[in-house]
CSV table of C-alpha atoms in Angstrom, one decimal:
chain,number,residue,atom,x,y,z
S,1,UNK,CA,-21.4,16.0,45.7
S,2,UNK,CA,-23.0,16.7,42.1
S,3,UNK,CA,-20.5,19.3,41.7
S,4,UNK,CA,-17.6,16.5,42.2
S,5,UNK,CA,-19.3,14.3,40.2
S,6,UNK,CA,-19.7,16.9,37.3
S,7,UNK,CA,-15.9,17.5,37.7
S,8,UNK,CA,-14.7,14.0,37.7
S,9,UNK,CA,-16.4,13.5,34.5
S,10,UNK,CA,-15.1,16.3,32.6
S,11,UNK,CA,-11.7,15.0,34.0
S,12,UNK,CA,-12.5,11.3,32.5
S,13,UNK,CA,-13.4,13.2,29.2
S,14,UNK,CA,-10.1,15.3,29.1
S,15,UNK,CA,-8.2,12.4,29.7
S,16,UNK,CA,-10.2,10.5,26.7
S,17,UNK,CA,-9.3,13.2,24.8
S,18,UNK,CA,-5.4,13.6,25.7
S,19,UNK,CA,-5.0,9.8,25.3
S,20,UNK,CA,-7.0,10.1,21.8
S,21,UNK,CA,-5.0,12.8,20.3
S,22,UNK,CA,-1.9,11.2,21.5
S,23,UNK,CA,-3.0,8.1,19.4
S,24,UNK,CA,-3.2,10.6,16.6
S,25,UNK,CA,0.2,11.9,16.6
S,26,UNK,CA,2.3,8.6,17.1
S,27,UNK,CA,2.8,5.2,15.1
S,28,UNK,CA,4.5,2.5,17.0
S,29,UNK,CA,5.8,-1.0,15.5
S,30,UNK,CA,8.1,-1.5,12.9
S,31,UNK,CA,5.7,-2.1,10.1
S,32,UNK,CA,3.9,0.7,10.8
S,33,UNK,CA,6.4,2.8,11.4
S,34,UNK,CA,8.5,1.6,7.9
S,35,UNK,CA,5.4,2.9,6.1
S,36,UNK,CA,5.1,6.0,7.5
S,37,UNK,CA,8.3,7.3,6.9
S,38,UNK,CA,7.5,6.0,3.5
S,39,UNK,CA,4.6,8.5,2.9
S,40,UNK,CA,6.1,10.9,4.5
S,41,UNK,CA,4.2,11.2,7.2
S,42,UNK,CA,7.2,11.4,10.0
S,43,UNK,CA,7.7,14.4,11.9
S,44,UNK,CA,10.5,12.4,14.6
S,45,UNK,CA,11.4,8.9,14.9
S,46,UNK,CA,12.3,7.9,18.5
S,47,UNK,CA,14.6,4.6,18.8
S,48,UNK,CA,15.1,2.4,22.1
S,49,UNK,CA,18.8,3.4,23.3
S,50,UNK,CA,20.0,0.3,23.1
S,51,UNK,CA,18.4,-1.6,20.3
S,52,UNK,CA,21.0,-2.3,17.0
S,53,UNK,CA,20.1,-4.3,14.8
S,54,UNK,CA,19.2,-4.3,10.6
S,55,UNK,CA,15.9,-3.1,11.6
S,56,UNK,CA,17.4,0.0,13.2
S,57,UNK,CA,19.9,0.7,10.8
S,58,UNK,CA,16.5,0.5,7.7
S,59,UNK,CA,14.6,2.9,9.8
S,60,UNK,CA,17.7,5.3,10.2
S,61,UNK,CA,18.2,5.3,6.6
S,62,UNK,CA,14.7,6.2,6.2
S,63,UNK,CA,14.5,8.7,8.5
S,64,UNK,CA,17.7,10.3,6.7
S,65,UNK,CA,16.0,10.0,3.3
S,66,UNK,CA,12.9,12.2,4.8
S,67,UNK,CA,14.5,14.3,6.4
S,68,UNK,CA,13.2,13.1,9.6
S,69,UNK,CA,15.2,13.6,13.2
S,70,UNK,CA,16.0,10.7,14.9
S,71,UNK,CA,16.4,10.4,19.4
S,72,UNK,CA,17.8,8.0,21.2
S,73,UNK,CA,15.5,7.6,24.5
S,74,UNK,CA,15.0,5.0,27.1
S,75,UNK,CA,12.4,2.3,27.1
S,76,UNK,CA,9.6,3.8,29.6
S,77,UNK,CA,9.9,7.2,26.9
S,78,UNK,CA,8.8,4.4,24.6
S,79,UNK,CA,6.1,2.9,26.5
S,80,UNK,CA,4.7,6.7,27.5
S,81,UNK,CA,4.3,7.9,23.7
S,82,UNK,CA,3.3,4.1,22.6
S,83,UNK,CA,0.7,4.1,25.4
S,84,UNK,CA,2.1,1.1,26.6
S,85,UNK,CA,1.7,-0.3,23.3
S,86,UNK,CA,4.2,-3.1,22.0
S,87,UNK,CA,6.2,-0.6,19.8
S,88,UNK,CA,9.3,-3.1,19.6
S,89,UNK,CA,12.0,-0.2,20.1
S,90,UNK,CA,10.0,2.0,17.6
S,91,UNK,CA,8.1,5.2,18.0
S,92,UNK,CA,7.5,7.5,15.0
S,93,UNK,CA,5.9,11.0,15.6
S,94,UNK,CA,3.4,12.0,12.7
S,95,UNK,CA,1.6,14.4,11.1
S,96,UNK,CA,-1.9,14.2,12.1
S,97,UNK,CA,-4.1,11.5,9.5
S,98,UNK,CA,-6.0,12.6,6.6
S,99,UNK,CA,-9.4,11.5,6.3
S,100,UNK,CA,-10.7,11.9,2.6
S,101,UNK,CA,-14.0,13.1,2.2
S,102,UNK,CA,-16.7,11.0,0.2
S,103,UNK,CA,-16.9,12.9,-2.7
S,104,UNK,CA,-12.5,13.1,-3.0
S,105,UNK,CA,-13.1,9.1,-2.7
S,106,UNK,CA,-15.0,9.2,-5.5
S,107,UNK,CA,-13.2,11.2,-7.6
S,108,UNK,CA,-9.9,9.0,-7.0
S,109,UNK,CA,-11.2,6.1,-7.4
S,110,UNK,CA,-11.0,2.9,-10.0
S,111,UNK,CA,-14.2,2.7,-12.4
S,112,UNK,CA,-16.2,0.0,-10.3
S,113,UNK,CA,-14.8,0.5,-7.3
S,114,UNK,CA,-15.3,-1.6,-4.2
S,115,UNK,CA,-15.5,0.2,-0.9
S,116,UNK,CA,-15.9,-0.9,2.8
S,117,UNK,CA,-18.1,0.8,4.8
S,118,UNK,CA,-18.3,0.4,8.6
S,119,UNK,CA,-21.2,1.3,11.0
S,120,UNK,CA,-19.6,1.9,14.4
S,121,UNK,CA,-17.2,-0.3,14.7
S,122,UNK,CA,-15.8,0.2,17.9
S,123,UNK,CA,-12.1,-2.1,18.4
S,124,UNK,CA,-9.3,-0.7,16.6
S,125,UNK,CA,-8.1,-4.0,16.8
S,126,UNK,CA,-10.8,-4.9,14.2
S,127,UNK,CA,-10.9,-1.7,12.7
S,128,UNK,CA,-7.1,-2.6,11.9
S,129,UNK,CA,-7.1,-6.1,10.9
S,130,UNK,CA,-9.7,-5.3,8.7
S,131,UNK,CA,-7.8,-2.8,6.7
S,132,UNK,CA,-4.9,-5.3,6.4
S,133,UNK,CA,-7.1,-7.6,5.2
S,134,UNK,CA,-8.9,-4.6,2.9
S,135,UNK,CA,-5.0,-3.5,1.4
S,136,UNK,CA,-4.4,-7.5,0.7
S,137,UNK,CA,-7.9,-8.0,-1.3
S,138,UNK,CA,-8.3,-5.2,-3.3
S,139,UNK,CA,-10.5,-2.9,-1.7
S,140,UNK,CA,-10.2,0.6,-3.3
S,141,UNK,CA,-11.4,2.6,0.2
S,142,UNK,CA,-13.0,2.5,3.8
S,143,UNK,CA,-15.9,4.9,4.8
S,144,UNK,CA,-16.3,5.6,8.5
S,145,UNK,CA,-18.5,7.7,10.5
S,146,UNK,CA,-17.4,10.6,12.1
S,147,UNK,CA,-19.1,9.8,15.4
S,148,UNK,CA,-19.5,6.5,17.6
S,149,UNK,CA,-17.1,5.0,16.0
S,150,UNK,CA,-13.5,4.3,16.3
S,151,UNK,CA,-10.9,6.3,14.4
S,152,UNK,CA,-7.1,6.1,13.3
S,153,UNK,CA,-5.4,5.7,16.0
S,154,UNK,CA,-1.7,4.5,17.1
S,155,UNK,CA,-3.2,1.1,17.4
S,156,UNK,CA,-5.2,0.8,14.4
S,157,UNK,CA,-2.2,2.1,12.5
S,158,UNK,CA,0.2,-0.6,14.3
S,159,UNK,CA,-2.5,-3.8,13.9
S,160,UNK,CA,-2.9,-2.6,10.2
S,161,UNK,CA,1.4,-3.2,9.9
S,162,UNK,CA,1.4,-0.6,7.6
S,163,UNK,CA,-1.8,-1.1,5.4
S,164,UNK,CA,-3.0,2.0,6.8
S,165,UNK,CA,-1.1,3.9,4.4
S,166,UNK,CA,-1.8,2.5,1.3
S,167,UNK,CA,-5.9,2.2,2.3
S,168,UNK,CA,-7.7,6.0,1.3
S,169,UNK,CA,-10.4,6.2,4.7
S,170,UNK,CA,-13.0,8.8,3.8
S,171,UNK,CA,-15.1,10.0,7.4
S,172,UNK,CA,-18.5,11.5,6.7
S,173,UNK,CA,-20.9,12.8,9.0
S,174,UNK,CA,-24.2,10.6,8.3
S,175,UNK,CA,-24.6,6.8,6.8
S,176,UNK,CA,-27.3,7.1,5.0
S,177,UNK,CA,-26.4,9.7,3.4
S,178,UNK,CA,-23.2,8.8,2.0
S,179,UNK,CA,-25.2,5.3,1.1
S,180,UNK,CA,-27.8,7.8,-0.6
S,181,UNK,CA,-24.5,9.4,-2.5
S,182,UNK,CA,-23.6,5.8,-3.2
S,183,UNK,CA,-26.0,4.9,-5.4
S,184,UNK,CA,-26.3,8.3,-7.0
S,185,UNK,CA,-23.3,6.9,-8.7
S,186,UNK,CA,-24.6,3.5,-9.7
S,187,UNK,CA,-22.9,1.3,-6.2
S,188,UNK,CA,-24.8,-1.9,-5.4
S,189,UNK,CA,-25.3,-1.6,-1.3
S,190,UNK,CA,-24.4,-5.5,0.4
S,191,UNK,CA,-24.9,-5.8,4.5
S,192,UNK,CA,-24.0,-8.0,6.6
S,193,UNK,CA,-27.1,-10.3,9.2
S,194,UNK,CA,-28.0,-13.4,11.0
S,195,UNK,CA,-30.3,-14.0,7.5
S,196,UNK,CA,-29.8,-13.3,4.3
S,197,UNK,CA,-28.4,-14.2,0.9
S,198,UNK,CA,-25.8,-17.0,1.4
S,199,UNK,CA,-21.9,-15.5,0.7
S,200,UNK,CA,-21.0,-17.5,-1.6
S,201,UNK,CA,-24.1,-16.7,-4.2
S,202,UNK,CA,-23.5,-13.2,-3.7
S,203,UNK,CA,-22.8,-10.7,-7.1
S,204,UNK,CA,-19.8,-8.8,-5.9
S,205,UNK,CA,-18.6,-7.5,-9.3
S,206,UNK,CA,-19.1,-3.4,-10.6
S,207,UNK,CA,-19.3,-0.8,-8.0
S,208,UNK,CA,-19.7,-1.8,-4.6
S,209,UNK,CA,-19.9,-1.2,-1.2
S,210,UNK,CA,-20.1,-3.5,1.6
S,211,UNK,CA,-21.1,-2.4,5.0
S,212,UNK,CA,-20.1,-4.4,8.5
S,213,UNK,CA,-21.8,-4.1,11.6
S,214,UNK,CA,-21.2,-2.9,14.7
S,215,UNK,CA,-18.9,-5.6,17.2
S,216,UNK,CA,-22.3,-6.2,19.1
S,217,UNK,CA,-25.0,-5.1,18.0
S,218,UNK,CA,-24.4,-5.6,14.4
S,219,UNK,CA,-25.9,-3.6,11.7
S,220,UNK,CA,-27.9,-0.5,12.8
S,221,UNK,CA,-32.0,-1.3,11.9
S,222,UNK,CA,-31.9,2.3,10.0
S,223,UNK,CA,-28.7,1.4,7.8
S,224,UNK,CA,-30.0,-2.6,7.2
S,225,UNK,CA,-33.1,-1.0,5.7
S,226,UNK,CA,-30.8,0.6,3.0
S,227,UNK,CA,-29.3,-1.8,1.3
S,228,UNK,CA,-29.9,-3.5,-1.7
S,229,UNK,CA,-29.4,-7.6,0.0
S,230,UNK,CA,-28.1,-8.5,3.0
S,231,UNK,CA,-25.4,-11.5,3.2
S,232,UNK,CA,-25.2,-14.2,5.7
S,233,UNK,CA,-21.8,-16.5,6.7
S,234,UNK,CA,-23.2,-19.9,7.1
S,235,UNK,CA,-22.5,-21.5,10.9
S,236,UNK,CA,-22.8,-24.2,12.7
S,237,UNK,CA,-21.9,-24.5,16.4
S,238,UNK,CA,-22.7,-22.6,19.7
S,239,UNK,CA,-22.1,-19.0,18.8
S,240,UNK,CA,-24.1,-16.4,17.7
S,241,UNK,CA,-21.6,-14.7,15.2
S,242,UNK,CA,-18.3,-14.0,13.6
S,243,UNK,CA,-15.6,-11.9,15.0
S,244,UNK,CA,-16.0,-8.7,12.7
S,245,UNK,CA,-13.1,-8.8,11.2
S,246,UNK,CA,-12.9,-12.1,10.7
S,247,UNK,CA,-16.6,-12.0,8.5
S,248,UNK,CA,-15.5,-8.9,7.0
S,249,UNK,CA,-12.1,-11.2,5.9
S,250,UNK,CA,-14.4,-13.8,4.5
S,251,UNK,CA,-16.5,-11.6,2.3
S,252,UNK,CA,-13.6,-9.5,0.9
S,253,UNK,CA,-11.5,-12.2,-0.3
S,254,UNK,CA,-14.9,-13.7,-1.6
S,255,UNK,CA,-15.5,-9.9,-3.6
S,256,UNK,CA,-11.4,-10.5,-4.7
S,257,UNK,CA,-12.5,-14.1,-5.8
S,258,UNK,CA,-15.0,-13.0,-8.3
S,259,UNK,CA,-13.6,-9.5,-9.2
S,260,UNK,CA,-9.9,-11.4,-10.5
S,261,UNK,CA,-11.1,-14.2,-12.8
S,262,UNK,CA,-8.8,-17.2,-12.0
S,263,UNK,CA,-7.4,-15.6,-8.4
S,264,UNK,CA,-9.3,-19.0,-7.0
């Protein structure tokens, strides 16, 4: 019995890992898939056999322009690579995504940059709005962990429409170290809780770096202890918190506020 117990796990984990790397190697969505083929990034595009329309005739003309084949395959080929995903017609096969490590952030980066940082964030959904929301305010680059933590995936890249692209992600190993690296090079260190400093009074010009928590649990006791002030959303009502990438949405566009004199 232990035996078959032993085995259905390692099953459960190769299938994780399958469905994870497929994730890896496919963008689905038009958006997405538009800004892709953009960077470069397409290795085949697969089309619905029956869709024509403008959209189709775009993505053809970028697939040409990149050199990128294009197949013509039937709707459940699109829901297998997709994962069942809503890929409108659209399925793009990629080279895999290139995480950035902290230092090549760094290096590319603005003078006073403002980075994101997010301890174990688990939905992609999240993990995707918030780097549409990241592209649209100005944030100069996301820093994710390695482990526990959601990665790029098909649906990150498809929820993002495209912002994925244009948003450097750097992956490190350990938090508090890449914090510790962080203000080796003169960032200021803002987290998110229940109490702190009020949004709207926080200092969010120079360099940076603003860390959201976990989905549930929020910020992680060892990284909260790190930073230089914590910030609070003001509530009223009956729940306990924000969605996290709806309060992550309300303190970048607060950081765009101040860092763009007169965007208000």
């Amino acid at each position: 019995m232990k035996k078959m117990k032993n085995k259905a796990k390692n099953v459960s984990r190769e299938t994780k890992r399958k469905t994870a790397e497929m994730d890896e190697n496919f963008v689905f969505g038009h958006h997405a898939v538009v800004e892709a083929l953009k960077e470069g990034r397409g290795n085949k595009l697969f089309i619905a056999e029956d869709a024509r329309n403008e959209k189709v005739d775009q993505l053809k003309e970028l697939a040409a322009t990149n050199a990128v084949p294009v197949k013509w395959v039937p709707k459940q080929k699109l829901d297998t690579l997709s994962n069942h995903g809503v890929h409108q017609g659209f399925v793009l096969a990629i080279t895999p995504y290139r995480y950035l490590e902290l230092e090549e952030l760094l290096v590319q980066s603005k003078a006073e940059p403002f980075f994101l940082m997010l301890d174990n964030l688990e939905d992609p959904h999240n993990f995707g709005s918030i780097l549409r929301t990241a592209d649209a305010s100005g944030v100069d680059g996301v820093i994710i962990p390695k482990h526990r933590s959601v990665g790029i995936t098909s649906v990150v890249a498809k929820t993002s429409t495209g912002a994925l692209e244009h948003i450097p992600v750097a992956r490190v190993t350990n938090l508090s170290q890449a914090i510790k690296t962080l203000k080796e090079n003169n960032f200021w260190i803002f987290g998110t809780d229940m109490k702190g400093t009020p949004y709207r009074n926080w200092k969010a010009k120079g360099a940076i770096c603003l860390i959201i928590g976990n989905e549930g649990q929020g910020m992680s006791k060892g990284i909260k202890k790190e930073v230089d002030e914590l910030l609070t959303i003001p509530m009223t009502g009956h729940v306990q918190s924000l969605n996290a990438s709806v309060a992550a949405g309300l303190l970048m566009y607060e950081a765009f506020y101040q860092r763009n004199e007169g965007a208000r």
